[in-house]
Amino acid sequence: LLLLLLLAPWGPPVSGVLRGPRRRWPVPYRRFDYRPKTDPYCQARYTFCPTGSAIPLMKEEDVIEVYRLQAPVWEFKYGDLLGHLKIMHDAVGFKSSLTGKNYTMEWYELFQLGNCTFPHLRPGMDAPFWCNQGAACFYEGIDDAHWKANGTLVLVTTISGTMFNEMAQWVKYDNETGIYYETWTVQASPDKKSTVWFDSYECSKFILRTYQKLADLGAVFKKIQTNYTSIILFSGEPIYLGNETSIFGPQGNKTLAAAIRDFYNPFKPHQSVREFFVDLFKIIDHVILNHQFYLFYNLEYWFLPMKSPYLKIVYEEVPLPVGSKASFGV
């Protein structure tokens, strides 16, 4: 995983009006009043949502099939390689019975995974510079070969056109207010009942929210097993450090600022194999030998006192939801 993140394309803290109180644990993901413009410095190696389109308005009497889609991350480039590690990407598909048209909806990073997970350290700038946004993408068609070859394409429920249109309104709200990608789940131990300090906010969580919304609208899901990938850091109780201004501003903590920059420096993009291995040893020294990790979450910095097993990729079952309204579907 470290190899993939280090080789991933690399970026800025952006403004927004925060809202909602913060509970103790887990720290809730903050939603925003609007999506800020992206900085021109932030460039993606692969274009985000190149064939994206607006979500269509369906006729009320339409019956729409809903499909669970899952394939290895970067399957288009590496095939099933990451599938062997159970690092999977999730999406949802729709098929209209009235028009016969298929659609795909997914949520992913605007600037690829590396930029969402680690910042750039730019010359002349004290604070780390983040290129981190995630968003929903909707487009016509389902690439059967992509999802079937090494992953999953399976019918999970059917919904009415009315339910689809209500879901579309929810997607608009969700997309405009949930704008930052959060790679890591952080918890106290591998025990399933252990304290979760922070929860991730990535593609699978969008699909789970979408399924729950459909269930709340009345969809009845098939009883099939559904598993999702999580990348988990293991830590003692996190320590709040502050935001960009309080740490890196004129009245900031210069010692802490230097420590955060030093921590993030080995995660920069690499030009040579030698650089990569030198910085890999630095990462091992920080995270495993010295039990240190600096997390940027909700535009705030936290110190994680890391502990064994430090990091784990899990592929765990999350059951399809049960709704609260009168049912419609299979």
XYZ file of N, CA and C in Angstrom, residues 15-174:
480
model
N -11.001 26.704 1.201
C -11.897 27.353 2.147
C -13.293 26.785 2.092
N -14.059 27.032 3.117
C -15.443 26.595 3.186
C -15.962 26.914 4.568
N -17.247 27.100 4.679
C -17.844 27.412 5.970
C -18.256 26.113 6.637
N -17.611 25.754 7.736
C -17.909 24.519 8.427
C -19.203 24.635 9.206
N -19.867 23.511 9.372
C -21.065 23.520 10.195
C -21.207 22.186 10.903
N -21.934 22.175 11.981
C -22.185 20.942 12.717
C -21.210 20.762 13.862
N -21.692 20.352 15.021
C -20.824 20.147 16.182
C -19.965 18.902 16.031
N -18.874 18.848 16.769
C -18.004 17.682 16.736
C -18.207 16.886 18.017
N -18.623 15.643 17.868
C -18.734 14.758 19.018
C -17.333 14.278 19.389
N -17.248 13.523 20.472
C -15.933 13.087 20.928
C -15.350 12.044 19.985
N -15.863 10.832 20.001
C -15.361 9.776 19.100
C -16.541 8.976 18.564
N -16.520 8.633 17.310
C -15.553 9.100 16.314
C -15.797 10.555 15.942
N -14.746 11.209 15.489
C -14.910 12.579 15.004
C -15.756 12.520 13.734
N -16.907 13.183 13.686
C -17.760 13.088 12.505
C -17.180 13.834 11.315
N -17.426 13.306 10.153
C -17.015 13.973 8.914
C -17.784 15.286 8.779
N -17.061 16.372 8.555
C -17.703 17.684 8.442
C -18.254 17.915 7.037
N -19.441 18.460 6.966
C -20.016 18.876 5.689
C -19.874 20.391 5.532
N -19.921 20.841 4.280
C -19.637 22.224 3.950
C -20.834 22.852 3.229
N -20.881 24.170 3.239
C -21.989 24.874 2.613
C -21.844 24.983 1.099
N -20.657 24.794 0.589
C -20.441 24.895 -0.857
C -19.127 24.208 -1.209
N -18.971 23.901 -2.490
C -17.737 23.294 -2.982
C -16.826 24.395 -3.511
N -15.631 24.562 -2.941
C -14.723 25.626 -3.393
C -14.108 25.298 -4.750
N -13.650 26.340 -5.418
C -12.953 26.142 -6.691
C -11.618 25.443 -6.434
N -11.200 24.647 -7.382
C -9.924 23.953 -7.231
C -8.781 24.860 -7.670
N -7.634 24.661 -7.057
C -6.453 25.442 -7.392
C -5.829 24.904 -8.676
N -5.411 25.773 -9.597
C -4.797 25.317 -10.859
C -3.566 24.444 -10.639
N -2.927 24.570 -9.484
C -1.756 23.737 -9.195
C -2.119 22.257 -9.166
N -3.346 21.964 -8.788
C -3.774 20.580 -8.617
C -4.173 19.991 -9.972
N -3.409 19.031 -10.425
C -3.659 18.398 -11.708
C -3.752 16.891 -11.533
N -4.714 16.288 -12.230
C -4.900 14.845 -12.158
C -4.184 14.161 -13.322
N -3.591 13.018 -13.036
C -2.967 12.237 -14.105
C -4.032 11.663 -15.032
N -5.161 11.277 -14.447
C -6.280 10.771 -15.234
C -7.471 11.695 -15.001
N -8.092 12.150 -16.085
C -9.181 13.118 -16.004
C -10.332 12.574 -15.179
N -10.853 13.411 -14.291
C -12.000 13.029 -13.481
C -13.272 13.045 -14.322
N -14.021 11.937 -14.300
C -15.354 11.856 -14.896
C -15.379 12.377 -16.341
N -14.548 11.836 -17.240
C -14.414 12.405 -18.590
C -15.685 12.360 -19.426
N -16.576 11.399 -19.179
C -17.807 11.304 -19.969
C -19.041 11.587 -19.117
N -18.851 12.312 -18.020
C -19.948 12.562 -17.094
C -21.103 13.341 -17.709
N -22.293 13.124 -17.168
C -23.486 13.811 -17.648
C -24.423 14.087 -16.482
N -25.430 14.904 -16.718
C -26.424 15.188 -15.690
C -27.274 13.939 -15.438
N -27.774 13.807 -14.211
C -28.659 12.685 -13.893
C -30.018 12.954 -14.524
N -30.531 12.039 -15.356
C -31.795 12.303 -16.056
C -33.003 12.243 -15.130
N -34.072 12.874 -15.550
C -35.347 12.794 -14.850
C -36.106 11.593 -15.410
N -36.403 10.627 -14.543
C -37.088 9.411 -14.981
C -38.609 9.580 -14.862
N -39.330 8.876 -15.703
C -40.786 8.877 -15.591
C -41.201 8.116 -14.344
N -42.241 8.599 -13.677
C -42.651 8.030 -12.399
C -42.950 6.543 -12.489
N -43.544 6.106 -13.628
C -43.956 4.711 -13.768
C -42.808 3.785 -14.182
N -41.635 4.318 -14.415
C -40.492 3.499 -14.823
C -40.123 2.535 -13.690
N -39.626 1.365 -14.070
C -39.078 0.407 -13.122
C -37.583 0.278 -13.454
N -36.748 0.572 -12.475
C -35.316 0.698 -12.719
C -34.564 -0.355 -11.915
N -33.768 -1.131 -12.599
C -32.920 -2.120 -11.931
C -31.682 -1.433 -11.372
N -31.286 -1.840 -10.168
C -30.109 -1.266 -9.502
C -29.066 -2.369 -9.348
N -27.849 -2.090 -9.788
C -26.784 -3.087 -9.784
C -25.635 -2.665 -8.865
N -25.114 -3.632 -8.161
C -23.891 -3.430 -7.394
C -22.699 -3.660 -8.320
N -21.803 -2.674 -8.391
C -20.620 -2.761 -9.244
C -19.380 -2.680 -8.367
N -18.429 -3.566 -8.600
C -17.170 -3.535 -7.851
C -16.062 -4.119 -8.712
N -14.901 -3.472 -8.688
C -13.740 -3.947 -9.450
C -12.474 -3.514 -8.729
N -11.338 -4.175 -8.986
C -10.083 -3.755 -8.353
C -9.749 -2.307 -8.684
N -9.191 -1.579 -7.721
C -8.740 -0.211 -7.972
C -7.743 -0.219 -9.125
N -7.870 0.768 -10.013
C -7.009 0.911 -11.188
C -7.029 -0.330 -12.082
N -8.177 -1.018 -12.122
C -8.311 -2.219 -12.945
C -8.040 -1.915 -14.406
N -8.386 -0.697 -14.847
C -8.178 -0.316 -16.245
C -6.698 -0.316 -16.625
N -5.818 -0.181 -15.616
C -4.380 -0.122 -15.889
C -3.649 -1.382 -15.449
N -4.035 -1.932 -14.280
C -3.294 -3.056 -13.705
C -4.084 -4.364 -13.679
N -5.276 -4.379 -14.252
C -6.074 -5.602 -14.247
C -6.460 -6.011 -12.837
N -6.261 -7.289 -12.504
C -6.689 -7.826 -11.212
C -5.613 -7.714 -10.131
N -4.533 -6.980 -10.389
C -3.405 -6.928 -9.455
C -3.851 -6.541 -8.052
N -4.564 -5.414 -7.922
C -4.981 -4.956 -6.593
C -6.167 -5.749 -6.069
N -6.825 -6.476 -6.945
C -7.899 -7.353 -6.503
C -7.394 -8.459 -5.596
N -6.155 -8.905 -5.839
C -5.568 -9.945 -4.983
C -5.342 -9.438 -3.563
N -5.211 -8.100 -3.419
C -5.060 -7.495 -2.101
C -6.394 -7.010 -1.553
N -7.461 -7.278 -2.299
C -8.816 -6.861 -1.925
C -8.916 -5.332 -1.802
N -8.200 -4.616 -2.657
C -8.327 -3.161 -2.731
C -9.282 -2.867 -3.880
N -10.543 -2.630 -3.539
C -11.612 -2.591 -4.520
C -12.255 -1.207 -4.616
N -12.753 -0.917 -5.814
C -13.504 0.310 -6.068
C -14.965 -0.055 -6.277
N -15.864 0.769 -5.739
C -17.289 0.468 -5.779
C -18.062 1.515 -6.568
N -19.137 1.061 -7.213
C -20.026 1.951 -7.954
C -21.420 1.332 -7.942
N -22.375 2.048 -8.515
C -23.742 1.536 -8.604
C -24.248 1.767 -10.031
N -24.972 0.786 -10.562
C -25.493 0.883 -11.920
C -27.017 0.902 -11.926
N -27.588 1.496 -12.973
C -29.038 1.576 -13.115
C -29.423 1.202 -14.539
N -30.588 0.546 -14.691
C -31.110 0.233 -16.018
C -32.601 0.553 -16.050
N -32.992 1.423 -16.982
C -34.390 1.826 -17.133
C -35.142 0.804 -17.973
N -36.288 0.334 -17.466
C -37.088 -0.620 -18.238
C -37.835 0.064 -19.380
N -38.104 1.364 -19.258
C -38.836 2.080 -20.305
C -37.948 2.438 -21.493
N -36.718 2.852 -21.219
C -35.826 3.285 -22.301
C -34.764 2.246 -22.654
N -34.512 1.304 -21.728
C -33.451 0.327 -21.950
C -32.059 0.881 -21.719
N -31.957 2.153 -21.308
C -30.641 2.761 -21.114
C -30.027 2.356 -19.765
N -28.694 2.218 -19.778
C -27.935 1.909 -18.574
C -27.171 3.143 -18.107
N -26.929 3.235 -16.805
C -26.166 4.351 -16.247
C -25.255 3.839 -15.130
N -24.141 4.541 -14.941
C -23.210 4.236 -13.847
C -23.034 5.475 -12.977
N -22.987 5.269 -11.666
C -22.726 6.366 -10.733
C -21.666 5.912 -9.738
N -20.659 6.742 -9.536
C -19.584 6.421 -8.605
C -19.044 7.701 -7.981
N -18.193 7.554 -6.988
C -17.615 8.695 -6.263
C -16.134 8.420 -6.094
N -15.314 9.364 -6.535
C -13.880 9.134 -6.392
C -13.119 10.455 -6.383
N -11.787 10.360 -6.305
C -10.936 11.528 -6.113
C -10.830 12.349 -7.391
N -10.813 13.684 -7.229
C -10.603 14.543 -8.384
C -9.151 14.515 -8.841
N -8.219 14.282 -7.903
C -6.797 14.366 -8.242
C -6.033 13.099 -7.888
N -6.699 11.979 -7.873
C -6.133 10.679 -7.558
C -5.803 10.513 -6.066
N -5.582 9.258 -5.713
C -5.489 8.867 -4.310
C -4.322 9.521 -3.578
N -3.172 9.621 -4.217
C -2.004 10.186 -3.554
C -2.238 11.599 -3.056
N -2.867 12.426 -3.887
C -3.130 13.807 -3.501
C -4.135 13.916 -2.374
N -5.073 12.989 -2.303
C -6.072 13.026 -1.243
C -5.503 12.549 0.088
N -4.428 11.791 0.031
C -3.877 11.159 1.225
C -2.709 11.940 1.813
N -1.885 12.560 0.958
C -0.707 13.288 1.422
C -0.591 14.614 0.679
N -0.010 15.629 1.332
C 0.096 16.948 0.711
C 1.384 17.132 -0.077
N 1.453 18.256 -0.784
C 2.702 18.722 -1.382
C 3.377 19.669 -0.399
N 4.687 19.637 -0.364
C 5.468 20.623 0.381
C 6.092 21.545 -0.645
N 5.469 22.702 -0.829
C 5.875 23.599 -1.907
C 6.867 24.647 -1.407
N 7.867 24.962 -2.215
C 8.853 25.978 -1.825
C 8.172 27.310 -1.519
N 8.605 27.959 -0.455
C 8.064 29.260 -0.098
C 6.743 29.216 0.642
N 6.239 28.017 0.918
C 4.971 27.883 1.643
C 5.225 27.086 2.914
N 4.869 27.651 4.047
C 5.086 26.963 5.313
C 4.133 25.785 5.491
N 2.863 25.990 5.175
C 1.856 24.948 5.396
C 1.870 23.925 4.269
N 1.653 22.652 4.577
C 1.468 21.648 3.522
C 0.311 22.062 2.602
N 0.453 21.745 1.349
C -0.521 22.164 0.324
C -1.297 20.931 -0.146
N -2.608 20.941 0.086
C -3.435 19.764 -0.194
C -4.231 19.919 -1.485
N -4.168 18.910 -2.322
C -5.048 18.796 -3.494
C -6.035 17.677 -3.187
N -7.072 17.985 -2.462
C -7.975 16.938 -1.992
C -9.424 17.340 -2.185
N -10.066 16.728 -3.162
C -11.513 16.778 -3.280
C -11.978 15.445 -3.869
N -13.182 15.055 -3.496
C -13.826 13.891 -4.090
C -15.210 14.296 -4.535
N -15.754 13.603 -5.519
C -17.068 13.986 -6.036
C -17.731 12.808 -6.729
N -19.041 12.939 -6.907
C -19.809 11.914 -7.615
C -19.678 12.109 -9.115
N -19.731 11.016 -9.844
C -19.690 11.033 -11.305
C -20.830 10.166 -11.818
N -21.637 10.699 -12.731
C -22.765 9.974 -13.310
C -22.609 10.001 -14.823
N -22.750 8.849 -15.463
C -22.609 8.822 -16.918
C -23.426 7.672 -17.501
N -23.778 7.820 -18.762
C -24.590 6.803 -19.425
C -23.737 5.590 -19.776
N -24.318 4.412 -19.585
C -23.651 3.166 -19.924
C -23.071 2.468 -18.719
N -22.964 1.154 -18.805
C -22.270 0.327 -17.819
C -21.240 -0.503 -18.581
N -19.987 -0.334 -18.239
C -18.911 -1.083 -18.893
C -18.884 -2.499 -18.324
N -19.676 -3.387 -18.938
C -19.816 -4.741 -18.415
C -18.467 -5.448 -18.276
N -17.601 -5.276 -19.276
C -16.319 -5.977 -19.253
C -15.479 -5.534 -18.057
N -15.509 -4.234 -17.769
C -14.710 -3.701 -16.649
C -15.157 -4.298 -15.318
N -16.473 -4.332 -15.078
C -16.973 -4.771 -13.781
C -17.033 -6.294 -13.674
N -17.263 -6.995 -14.778
C -17.397 -8.448 -14.721
C -16.060 -9.175 -14.737
N -15.072 -8.629 -15.463
C -13.829 -9.359 -15.695
C -13.144 -9.771 -14.396
N -12.986 -8.827 -13.479
C -12.278 -9.121 -12.235
C -13.071 -8.716 -10.997
N -14.350 -8.403 -11.170
C -15.108 -7.890 -10.042
C -16.534 -8.398 -9.993
N -17.482 -7.472 -9.818
C -18.862 -7.832 -9.540
C -19.819 -6.939 -10.325
N -20.825 -7.536 -10.918
C -21.941 -6.812 -11.508
C -23.177 -7.649 -11.203
N -23.950 -7.242 -10.186
C -25.058 -8.069 -9.732
C -26.254 -7.198 -9.372
N -27.447 -7.643 -9.745
C -28.687 -6.943 -9.423
C -28.940 -7.017 -7.922
N -29.216 -5.855 -7.297
C -29.465 -5.850 -5.857
C -30.885 -5.422 -5.502
N -31.551 -4.645 -6.364
C -32.932 -4.242 -6.094
C -33.521 -3.607 -7.339
N -34.806 -3.303 -7.305
C -35.456 -2.486 -8.330
C -36.183 -1.352 -7.637
N -36.273 -0.203 -8.315
C -36.912 0.974 -7.757
C -37.814 1.613 -8.808
N -38.688 2.508 -8.377
C -39.553 3.246 -9.298
C -38.819 4.484 -9.817
N -39.356 5.067 -10.881
C -38.798 6.310 -11.404
C -38.870 7.424 -10.380
N -39.946 7.444 -9.597
C -40.089 8.455 -8.551
C -38.977 8.343 -7.520
N -38.675 7.121 -7.101
C -37.606 6.907 -6.130
C -36.254 7.315 -6.706
N -36.041 7.020 -7.972
C -34.788 7.403 -8.622
C -34.631 8.921 -8.606
N -35.704 9.635 -8.931
C -35.640 11.099 -8.971
C -35.383 11.690 -7.581
N -35.974 11.088 -6.562
C -35.713 11.553 -5.192
C -34.270 11.276 -4.799
N -33.755 10.121 -5.206
C -32.345 9.800 -4.945
C -31.444 10.821 -5.622
N -31.796 11.217 -6.851
C -30.971 12.172 -7.593
C -30.861 13.503 -6.850
N -31.950 13.942 -6.225
C -31.914 15.184 -5.445
C -30.999 15.039 -4.233
N -31.040 13.864 -3.618
C -30.155 13.608 -2.480
C -28.694 13.597 -2.922
N -28.410 12.996 -4.086
C -27.037 12.948 -4.600
C -26.502 14.361 -4.791
N -27.329 15.250 -5.291
C -26.907 16.643 -5.495
C -26.498 17.267 -4.160
N -27.329 17.081 -3.127
C -26.985 17.616 -1.807
C -25.708 16.974 -1.274
N -25.629 15.660 -1.337
C -24.478 14.935 -0.802
C -23.201 15.379 -1.491
